[in-house]
XYZ file of C-alpha atoms in Angstrom:
577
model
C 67.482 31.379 105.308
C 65.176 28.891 103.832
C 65.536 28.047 100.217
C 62.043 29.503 99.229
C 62.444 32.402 100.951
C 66.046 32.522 99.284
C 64.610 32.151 95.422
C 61.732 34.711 96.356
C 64.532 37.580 97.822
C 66.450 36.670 94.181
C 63.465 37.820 91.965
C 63.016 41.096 94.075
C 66.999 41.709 93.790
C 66.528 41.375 90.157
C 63.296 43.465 89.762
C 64.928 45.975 91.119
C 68.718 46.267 89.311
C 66.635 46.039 86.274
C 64.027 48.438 87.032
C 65.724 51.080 88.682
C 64.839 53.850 89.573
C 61.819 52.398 88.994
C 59.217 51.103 91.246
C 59.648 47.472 91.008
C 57.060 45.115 89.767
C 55.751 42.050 92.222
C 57.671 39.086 92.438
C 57.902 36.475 90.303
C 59.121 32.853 90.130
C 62.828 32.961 88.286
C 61.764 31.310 85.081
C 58.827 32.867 83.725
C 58.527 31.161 80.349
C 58.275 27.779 82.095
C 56.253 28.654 84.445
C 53.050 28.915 83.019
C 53.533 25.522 81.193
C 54.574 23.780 84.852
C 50.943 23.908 86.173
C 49.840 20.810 84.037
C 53.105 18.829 84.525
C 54.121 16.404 87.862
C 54.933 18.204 90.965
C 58.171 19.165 91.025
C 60.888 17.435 93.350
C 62.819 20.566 94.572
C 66.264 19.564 95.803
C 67.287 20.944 99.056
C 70.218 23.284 98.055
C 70.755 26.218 100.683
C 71.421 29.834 99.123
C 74.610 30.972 99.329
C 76.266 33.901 98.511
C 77.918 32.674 95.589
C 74.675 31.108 94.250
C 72.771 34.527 94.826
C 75.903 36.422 92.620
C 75.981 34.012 89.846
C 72.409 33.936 89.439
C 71.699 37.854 89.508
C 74.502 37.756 87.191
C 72.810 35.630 84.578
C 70.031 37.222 84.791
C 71.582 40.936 84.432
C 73.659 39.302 81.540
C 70.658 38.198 79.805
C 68.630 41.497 80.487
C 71.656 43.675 78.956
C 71.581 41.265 75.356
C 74.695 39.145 76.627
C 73.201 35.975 75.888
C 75.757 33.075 75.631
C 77.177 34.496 78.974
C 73.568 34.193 80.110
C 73.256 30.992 79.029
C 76.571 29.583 79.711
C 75.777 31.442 84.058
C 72.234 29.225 83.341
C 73.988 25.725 82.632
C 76.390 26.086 85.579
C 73.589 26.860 88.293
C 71.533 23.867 87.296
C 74.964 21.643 87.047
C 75.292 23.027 91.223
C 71.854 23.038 92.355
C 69.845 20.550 90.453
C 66.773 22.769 90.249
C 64.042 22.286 87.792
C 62.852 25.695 88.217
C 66.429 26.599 87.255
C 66.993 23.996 84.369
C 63.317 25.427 82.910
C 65.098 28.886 82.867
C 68.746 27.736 81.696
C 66.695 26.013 78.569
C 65.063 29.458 77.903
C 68.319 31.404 78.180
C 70.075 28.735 75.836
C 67.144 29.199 73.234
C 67.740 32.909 73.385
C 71.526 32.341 72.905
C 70.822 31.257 69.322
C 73.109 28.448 69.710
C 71.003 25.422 69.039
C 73.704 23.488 70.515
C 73.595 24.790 73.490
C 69.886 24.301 73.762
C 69.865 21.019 73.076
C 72.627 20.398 75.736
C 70.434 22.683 78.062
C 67.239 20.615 77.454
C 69.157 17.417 78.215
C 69.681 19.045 81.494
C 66.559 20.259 82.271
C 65.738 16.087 81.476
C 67.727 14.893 83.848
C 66.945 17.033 86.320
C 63.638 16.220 85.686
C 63.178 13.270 84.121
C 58.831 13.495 83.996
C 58.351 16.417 82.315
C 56.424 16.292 78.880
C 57.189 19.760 78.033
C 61.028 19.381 78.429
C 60.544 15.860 75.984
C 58.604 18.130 73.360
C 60.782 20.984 73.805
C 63.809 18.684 73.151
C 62.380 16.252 70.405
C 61.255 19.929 68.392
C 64.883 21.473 68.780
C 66.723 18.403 67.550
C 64.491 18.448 64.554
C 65.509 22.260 63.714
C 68.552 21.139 64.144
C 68.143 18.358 61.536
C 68.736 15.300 64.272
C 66.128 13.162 62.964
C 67.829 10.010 64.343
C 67.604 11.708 67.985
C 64.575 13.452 67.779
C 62.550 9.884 66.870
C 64.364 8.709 69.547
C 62.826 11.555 72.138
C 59.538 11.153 70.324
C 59.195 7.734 70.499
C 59.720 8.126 74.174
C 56.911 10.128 74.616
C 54.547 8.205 72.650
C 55.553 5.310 75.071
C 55.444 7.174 77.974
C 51.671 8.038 77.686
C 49.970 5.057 75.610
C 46.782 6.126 76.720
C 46.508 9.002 74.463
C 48.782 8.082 71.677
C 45.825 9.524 69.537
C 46.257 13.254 70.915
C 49.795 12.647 71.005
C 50.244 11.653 67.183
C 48.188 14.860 66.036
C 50.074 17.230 67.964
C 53.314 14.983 66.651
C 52.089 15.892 63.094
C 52.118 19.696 64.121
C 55.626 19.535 65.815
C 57.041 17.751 62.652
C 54.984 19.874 59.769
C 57.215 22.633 59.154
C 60.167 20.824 58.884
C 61.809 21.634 54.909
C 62.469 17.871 54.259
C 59.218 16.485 53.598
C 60.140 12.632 52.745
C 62.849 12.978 55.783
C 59.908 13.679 58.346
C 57.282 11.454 56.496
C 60.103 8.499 57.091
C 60.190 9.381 60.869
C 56.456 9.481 61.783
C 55.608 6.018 59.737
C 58.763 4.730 61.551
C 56.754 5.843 65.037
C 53.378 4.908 64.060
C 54.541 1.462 63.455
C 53.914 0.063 66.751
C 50.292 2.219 67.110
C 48.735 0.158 63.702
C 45.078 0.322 65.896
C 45.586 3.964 66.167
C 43.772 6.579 63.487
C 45.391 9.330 64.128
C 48.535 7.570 63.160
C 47.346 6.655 59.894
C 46.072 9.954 59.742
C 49.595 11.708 60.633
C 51.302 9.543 58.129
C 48.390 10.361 55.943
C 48.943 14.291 55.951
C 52.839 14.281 55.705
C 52.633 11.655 52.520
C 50.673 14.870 50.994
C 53.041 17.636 51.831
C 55.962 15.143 50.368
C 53.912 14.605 47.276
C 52.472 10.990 48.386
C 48.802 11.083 47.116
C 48.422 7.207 47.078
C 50.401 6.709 50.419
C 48.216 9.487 51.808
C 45.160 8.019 50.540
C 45.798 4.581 52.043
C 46.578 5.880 55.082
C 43.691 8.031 55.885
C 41.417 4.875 54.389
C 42.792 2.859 57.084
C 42.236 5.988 59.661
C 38.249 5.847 58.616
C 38.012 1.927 58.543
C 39.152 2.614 62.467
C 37.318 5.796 62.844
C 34.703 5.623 60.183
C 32.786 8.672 61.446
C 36.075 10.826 62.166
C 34.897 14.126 60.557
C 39.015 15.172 60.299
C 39.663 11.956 58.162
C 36.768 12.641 56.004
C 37.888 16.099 55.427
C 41.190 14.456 54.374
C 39.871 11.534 52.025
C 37.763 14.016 50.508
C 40.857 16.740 50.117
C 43.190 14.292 48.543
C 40.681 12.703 45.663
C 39.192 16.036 44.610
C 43.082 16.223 42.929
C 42.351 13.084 40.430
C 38.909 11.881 41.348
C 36.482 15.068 42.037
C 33.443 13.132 41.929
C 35.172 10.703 44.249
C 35.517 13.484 46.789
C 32.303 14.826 46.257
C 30.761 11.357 47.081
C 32.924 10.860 50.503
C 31.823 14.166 51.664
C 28.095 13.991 50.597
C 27.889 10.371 52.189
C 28.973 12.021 55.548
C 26.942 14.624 55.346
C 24.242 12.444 54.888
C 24.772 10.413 58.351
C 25.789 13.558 60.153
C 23.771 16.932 58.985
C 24.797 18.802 61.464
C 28.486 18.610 60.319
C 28.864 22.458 59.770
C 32.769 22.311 58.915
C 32.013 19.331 56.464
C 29.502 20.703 54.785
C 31.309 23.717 54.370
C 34.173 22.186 52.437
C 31.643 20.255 50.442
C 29.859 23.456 49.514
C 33.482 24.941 48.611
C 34.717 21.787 46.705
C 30.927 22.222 44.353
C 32.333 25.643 43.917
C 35.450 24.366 42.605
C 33.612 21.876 40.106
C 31.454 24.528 38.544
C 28.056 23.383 39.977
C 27.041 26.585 41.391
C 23.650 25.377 42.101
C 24.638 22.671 44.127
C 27.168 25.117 45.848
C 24.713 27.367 46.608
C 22.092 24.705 48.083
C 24.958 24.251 50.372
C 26.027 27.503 51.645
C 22.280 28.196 52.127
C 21.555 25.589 54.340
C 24.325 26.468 56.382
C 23.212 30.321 56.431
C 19.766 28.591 57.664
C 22.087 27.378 60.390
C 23.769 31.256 61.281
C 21.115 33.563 59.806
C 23.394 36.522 60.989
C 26.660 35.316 59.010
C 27.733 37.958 56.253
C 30.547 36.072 54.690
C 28.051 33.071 54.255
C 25.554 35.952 52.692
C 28.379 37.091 50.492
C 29.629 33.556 49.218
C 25.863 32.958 48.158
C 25.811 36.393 46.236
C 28.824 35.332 44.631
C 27.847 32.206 43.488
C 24.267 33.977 42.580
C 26.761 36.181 39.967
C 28.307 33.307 38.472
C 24.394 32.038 37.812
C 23.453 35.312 36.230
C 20.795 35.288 39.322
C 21.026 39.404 39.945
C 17.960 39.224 41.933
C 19.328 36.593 44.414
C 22.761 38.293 44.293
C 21.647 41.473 44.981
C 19.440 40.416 47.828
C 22.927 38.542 49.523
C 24.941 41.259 49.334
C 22.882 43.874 50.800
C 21.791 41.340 53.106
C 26.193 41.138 53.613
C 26.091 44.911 54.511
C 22.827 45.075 56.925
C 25.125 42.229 59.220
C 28.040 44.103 59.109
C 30.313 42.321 57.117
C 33.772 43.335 57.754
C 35.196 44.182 54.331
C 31.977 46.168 53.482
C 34.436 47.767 50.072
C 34.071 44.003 48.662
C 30.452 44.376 48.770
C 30.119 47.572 47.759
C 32.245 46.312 44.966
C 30.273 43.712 44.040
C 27.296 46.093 44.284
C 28.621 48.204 41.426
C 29.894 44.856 39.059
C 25.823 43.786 39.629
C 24.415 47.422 38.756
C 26.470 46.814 35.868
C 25.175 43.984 34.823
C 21.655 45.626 35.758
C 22.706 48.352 32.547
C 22.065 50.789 35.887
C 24.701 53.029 35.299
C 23.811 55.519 38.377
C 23.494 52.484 40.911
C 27.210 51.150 39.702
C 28.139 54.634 39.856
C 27.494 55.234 43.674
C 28.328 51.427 45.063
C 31.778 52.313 43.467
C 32.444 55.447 45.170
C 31.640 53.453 48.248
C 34.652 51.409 47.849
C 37.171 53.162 50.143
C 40.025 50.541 50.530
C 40.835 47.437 50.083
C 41.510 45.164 47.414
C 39.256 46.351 45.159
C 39.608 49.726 45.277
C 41.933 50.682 42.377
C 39.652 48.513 39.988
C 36.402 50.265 41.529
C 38.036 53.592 40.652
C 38.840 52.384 37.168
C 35.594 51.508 37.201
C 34.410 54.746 37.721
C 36.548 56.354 35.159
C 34.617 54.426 32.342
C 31.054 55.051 33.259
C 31.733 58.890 33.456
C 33.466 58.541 30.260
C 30.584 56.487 28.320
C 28.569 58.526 29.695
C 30.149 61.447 27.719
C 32.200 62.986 30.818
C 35.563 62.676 29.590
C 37.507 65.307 31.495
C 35.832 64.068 34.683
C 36.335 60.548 34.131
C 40.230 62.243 33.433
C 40.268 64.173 36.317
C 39.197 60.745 38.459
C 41.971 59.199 36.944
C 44.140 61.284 37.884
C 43.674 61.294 41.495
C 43.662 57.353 41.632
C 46.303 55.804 43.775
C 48.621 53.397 42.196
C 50.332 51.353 44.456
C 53.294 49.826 42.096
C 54.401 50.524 38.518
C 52.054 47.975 37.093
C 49.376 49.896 38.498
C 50.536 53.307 37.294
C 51.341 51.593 33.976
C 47.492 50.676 33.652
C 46.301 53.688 34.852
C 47.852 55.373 31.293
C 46.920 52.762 29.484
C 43.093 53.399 29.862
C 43.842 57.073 29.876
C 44.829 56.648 26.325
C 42.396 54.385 25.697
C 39.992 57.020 27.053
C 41.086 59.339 24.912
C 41.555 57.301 21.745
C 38.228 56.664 21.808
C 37.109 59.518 21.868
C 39.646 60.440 18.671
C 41.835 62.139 20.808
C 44.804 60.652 19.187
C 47.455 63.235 19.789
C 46.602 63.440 23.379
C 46.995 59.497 24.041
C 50.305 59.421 22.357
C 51.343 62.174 24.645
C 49.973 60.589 27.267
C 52.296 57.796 26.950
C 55.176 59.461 25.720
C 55.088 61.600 29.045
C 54.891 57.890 30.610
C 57.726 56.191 29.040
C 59.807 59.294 30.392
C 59.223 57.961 33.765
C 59.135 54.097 32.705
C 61.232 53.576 29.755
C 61.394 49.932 29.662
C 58.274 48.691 30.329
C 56.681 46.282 27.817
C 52.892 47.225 27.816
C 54.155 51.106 27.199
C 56.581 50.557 24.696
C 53.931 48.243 22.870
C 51.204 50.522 22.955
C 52.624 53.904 22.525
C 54.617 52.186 19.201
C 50.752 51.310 17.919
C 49.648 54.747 18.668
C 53.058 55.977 16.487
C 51.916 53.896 13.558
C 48.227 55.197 13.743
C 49.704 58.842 13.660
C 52.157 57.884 10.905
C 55.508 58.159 13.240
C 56.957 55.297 11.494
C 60.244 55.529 12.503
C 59.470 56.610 16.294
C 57.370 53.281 16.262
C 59.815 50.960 14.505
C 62.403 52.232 17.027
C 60.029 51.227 20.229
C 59.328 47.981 18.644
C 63.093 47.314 18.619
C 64.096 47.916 22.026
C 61.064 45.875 23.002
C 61.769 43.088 20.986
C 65.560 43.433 22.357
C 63.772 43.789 26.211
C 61.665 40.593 25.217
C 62.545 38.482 22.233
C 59.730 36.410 23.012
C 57.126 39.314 22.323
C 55.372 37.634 19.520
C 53.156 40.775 19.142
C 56.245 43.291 18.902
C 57.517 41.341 15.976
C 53.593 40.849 14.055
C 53.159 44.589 15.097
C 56.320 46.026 13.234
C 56.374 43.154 10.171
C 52.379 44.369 10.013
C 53.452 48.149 9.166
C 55.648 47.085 7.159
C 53.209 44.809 4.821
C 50.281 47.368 5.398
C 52.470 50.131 3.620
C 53.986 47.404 1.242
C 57.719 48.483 2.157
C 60.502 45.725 2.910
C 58.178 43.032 2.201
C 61.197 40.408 2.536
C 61.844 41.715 5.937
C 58.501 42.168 6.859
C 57.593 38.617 6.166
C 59.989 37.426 7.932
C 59.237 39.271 11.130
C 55.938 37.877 10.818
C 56.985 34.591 10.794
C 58.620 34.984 13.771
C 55.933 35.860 15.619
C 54.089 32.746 14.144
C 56.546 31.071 15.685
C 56.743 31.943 19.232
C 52.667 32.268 19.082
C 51.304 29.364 16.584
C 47.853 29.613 17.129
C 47.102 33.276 17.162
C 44.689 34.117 14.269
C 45.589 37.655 14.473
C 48.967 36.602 13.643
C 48.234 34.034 10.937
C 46.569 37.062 9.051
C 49.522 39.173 8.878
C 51.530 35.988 7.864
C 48.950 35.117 5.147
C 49.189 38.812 4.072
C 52.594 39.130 4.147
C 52.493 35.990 1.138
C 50.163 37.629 -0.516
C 52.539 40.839 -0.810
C 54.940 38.457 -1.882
C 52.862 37.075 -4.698
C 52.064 33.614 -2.852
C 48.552 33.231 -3.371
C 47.987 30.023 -2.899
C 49.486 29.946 0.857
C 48.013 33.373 1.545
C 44.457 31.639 1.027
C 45.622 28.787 3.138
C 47.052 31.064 6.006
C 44.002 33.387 5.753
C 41.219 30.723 5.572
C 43.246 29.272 9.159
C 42.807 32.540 10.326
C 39.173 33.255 9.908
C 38.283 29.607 11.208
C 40.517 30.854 14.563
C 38.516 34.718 14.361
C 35.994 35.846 11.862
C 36.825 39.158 12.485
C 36.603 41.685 9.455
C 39.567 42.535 8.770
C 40.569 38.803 8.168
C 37.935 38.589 5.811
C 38.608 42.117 3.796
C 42.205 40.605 3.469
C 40.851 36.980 2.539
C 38.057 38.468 0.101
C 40.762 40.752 -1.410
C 43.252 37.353 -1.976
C 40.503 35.293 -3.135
C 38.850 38.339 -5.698
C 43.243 39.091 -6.937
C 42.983 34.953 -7.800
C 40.492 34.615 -9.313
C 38.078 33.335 -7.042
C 35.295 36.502 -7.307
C 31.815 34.332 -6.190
C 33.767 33.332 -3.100
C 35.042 36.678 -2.098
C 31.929 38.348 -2.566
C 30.347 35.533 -0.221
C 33.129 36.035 2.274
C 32.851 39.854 2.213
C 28.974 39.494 2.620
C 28.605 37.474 5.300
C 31.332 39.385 6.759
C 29.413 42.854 6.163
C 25.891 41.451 7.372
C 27.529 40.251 10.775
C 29.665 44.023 11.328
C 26.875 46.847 9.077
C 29.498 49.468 10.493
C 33.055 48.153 9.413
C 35.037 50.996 7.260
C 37.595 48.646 6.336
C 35.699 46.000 4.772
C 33.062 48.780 3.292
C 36.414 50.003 1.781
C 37.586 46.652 0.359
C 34.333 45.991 -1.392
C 33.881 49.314 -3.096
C 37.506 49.027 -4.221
C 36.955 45.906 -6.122
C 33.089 45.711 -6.571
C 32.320 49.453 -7.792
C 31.525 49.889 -11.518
């Protein structure tokens, strides 16, 4: 029997022990994997090895072995058969058994093979040089890649970029970025070794390496659009405008440069000038009229500019082409009928939104509208059917119930509304914070000084647990001594809140230190003006003695919030005859 006719007989033996009962599937070549990558390799020298029975058993063996998940017997069958026939075809296949073993070991040892056996292949060099290096063998993988360099001088540039995507994954950045400049040594003519050594400095944390190195790729290449890209990538880090320059100075030579251009329009993005951005991503939309993730960028950017008419005009424009995540537009759609004050139009572009990433925040969305709109047991109701994905979610979703309700002086309900959600989540921050401030407003004192507690034991870093619980404490002028010092505390961990400094400032003034109240309170008002700061500074300043400069602070206070109760309150209580 000839030896083709032999190897053809062993894949139709096999096809049909695994296939049984089956109809077998046509024949096909004993190693599979290899095969396909053989067509653009050197014809292969088949040694002339006649068939014999033994030969035929071991190898339906290994393969049966292999098929039934015994792999290191399949790959241990593999070596032997190449070791007594010397067949490339066979050494191809023993490598692909030894990968599947899991034993990098024995795939390196099984690549070696397949290399002697056949000595030209490129795919057995690349194969070997890439298993060494997940094996951590630097020394011997520079020594298989520096043979393959050699062995095709011709296109050392191709050969150094797909070197860099080989070597990229491997963990130990400065290990790897040692290699490739040891390689590209002998190739100093060659950009894409520059550039190779170039993009590894960056992933080890190289900038100036990097940038010298893909500077000396441009002086060889100077109109090599992937070492622009680079240049241009590394000094947006520390020199933006430097970046900005490289890339506009391409563009410049070479308009048509679509991928260019479209980092440049990305990197204006990045730098705040949305004009300039948008310039950008319009003249490439001139380029592909029927793009709608170019149409959606510009309506995007439009936002940022406060340009509604523009925006709006994108991102139906993003629909009418089809775009693929239509709920992002539709999203969009509702924040710009929003900012429109149209109410309705927000209203239906947010019901639109039926999945996706934005499709819990479009139905909180909705929830607000129908309540401002005076539809509270809808916007409820809406709520209610939302779907939460994760605690956080679920956790927000009773947070603007409450606030829902609170608002519209539901008190009770809220605080009910959290209670019934700490039963489920007792220990989460944002519940035990807020359902402790809706305690306090309903005068549970204790229930909130007790939730305050456990989440200042949960997080002792919580300034706001610790200015919340001191601030009950100085509002009802109980345990001042403790109360100032919890204050404090929060002062601490958050130094430039102004919310905080207030409470600190009030919490001396309940301890009869005027003169640092006014201090603390005057830092506080610079940080907020809000009214309350200046009811409690007035109120410190009028107790002093300082009357013409509380009434001033109280005024200007008054004329900027008409509405406030508190600081109404503050004024009649010192000011009325």
């Amino acid at each position: 029997m000839k030896r083709s006719e032999s190897l053809i007989l062993c894949s139709l033996l096999l096809a049909a022990c695994a296939q049984a009962p089956q109809r077998p599937e046509p024949a096909a070549a004993p190693a599979p994997a290899a095969s396909a990558q053989a067509s653009a390799e050197p014809e292969l020298k088949l040694p002339n090895v006649a068939l014999s029975d033994e030969l035929l058993y071991e190898y339906l063996l290994t393969e049966i072995a292999s098929q039934r998940g015994y792999k290191t017997l399949a790959a241990e069958g593999g070596a032997d058969l190449v070791k007594k026939t010397h067949d490339p075809r066979l050494a191809r296949r023993s490598a692909q058994l030894a990968f599947e073993s899991g034993d990098m070991n024995k795939a390196i040892e099984a690549l070696r093979q397949w290399q002697a056996v056949e000595p030209d292949s490129p795919v057995a060099a690349r194969m070997l040089a890439s298993t060494l290096l997940r094996g951590g063998k630097l020394d011997e993988a520079r020594q298989e890649l520096a043979k393959i360099l050699k062995a095709d001088e011709a296109k050392a540039g191709q050969n150094f970029i797909q070197l860099f995507q080989l070597v990229a994954p491997y963990p130990d950045k400065a290990a790897v970025l040692k290699l490739v400049r040891e390689l590209a040594q002998p190739y100093a003519q060659v950009a894409e070794a520059h550039w190779a050594v170039a993009q590894l400095a960056q992933l080890a944390g190289d900038n100036p390496l990097a940038l010298n190195e893909i500077r000396e790729a441009r002086k060889l290449r100077p109109e090599w659009d992937m070492a622009v890209s680079l240049e241009a990538q590394l000094l947006m880090k520390d020199s933006p405008r430097e970046g900005l320059e490289v890339l506009h100075r391409y563009l410049s030579g070479n308009p048509q440069a679509r991928e260019i251009r479209l980092q440049y329009a990305r990197a204006l993005l990045e730098q705040k000038q949305y004009r300039e951005s948008r310039d950008e991503f319009q003249r490439l939309a001139q380029d592909n009229p029927d793009s709608p993730e170019l149409a959606f960028a510009i309506a995007l950017i439009s936002l940022q500019m406060n340009d509604l008419k523009g925006a709006e005009a994108q991102l139906k424009l993003a629909l009418e082409k089809g775009k693929k995540d239509q709920d992002s537009v539709q999203y969009y759609l509702g924040q710009l009928g929003e900012a429109k004050e149209d109410e309705d139009e927000a209203l239906a572009h947010y019901r639109e939104v039926k999945g996706g990433e934005y499709l819990f925040a479009s139905q909180l969305r909705v929830a607000y509208l129908l309540s401002k709109r005076g539809k509270l047991d809808e916007a409820l109701e809406f709520l209610h059917r939302a779907q939460a994905v994760d605690n956080q979610q679920r956790v927000q979703l009773l947070l603007i119930e409450a606030q829902l309700l609170r608002e519209a002086q539901r008190i009770e309900d809220a605080y009910q509304v959290l209670q019934q959600g700490l039963e489920k989540l007792p220990n989460h921050p944002d519940l035990l914070y807020e359902t402790a401030m809706l305690a306090d407003k309903l005068g549970k004192y204790e229930i909130s000084e007790r939730l305050l507690r456990k989440l200042i034991q949960i997080k002792p870093d919580h300034a706001h647990a610790y200015n919340a619980l001191g601030y009950s404490l100085l509002e009802r002028n109980v345990r001042i001594p403790e109360a100032l010092e919890l204050v404090e505390k929060a002062l601490q961990l958050a130094p430039d809140d102004a919310a905080i400094m207030d409470s600190v400032g009030w919490g001396y003034y309940r301890s009869g230190r005027l003169d640092e109240s006014v201090k603390m309170l005057r830092r506080a008002f610079a940080g907020n003006p809000d009214p309350e700061v200046a009811a409690h500074l007035g109120e410190v300043l009028w107790v002093r003695g300082d009357k013409d400069e509380a009434r001033k602070v109280w005024q200007d206070s008054l004329n900027a919030h008409p509405g406030n109760t508190l600081l109404q309150a503050v004024i009649k209580k010192f000011t009325a005859p």
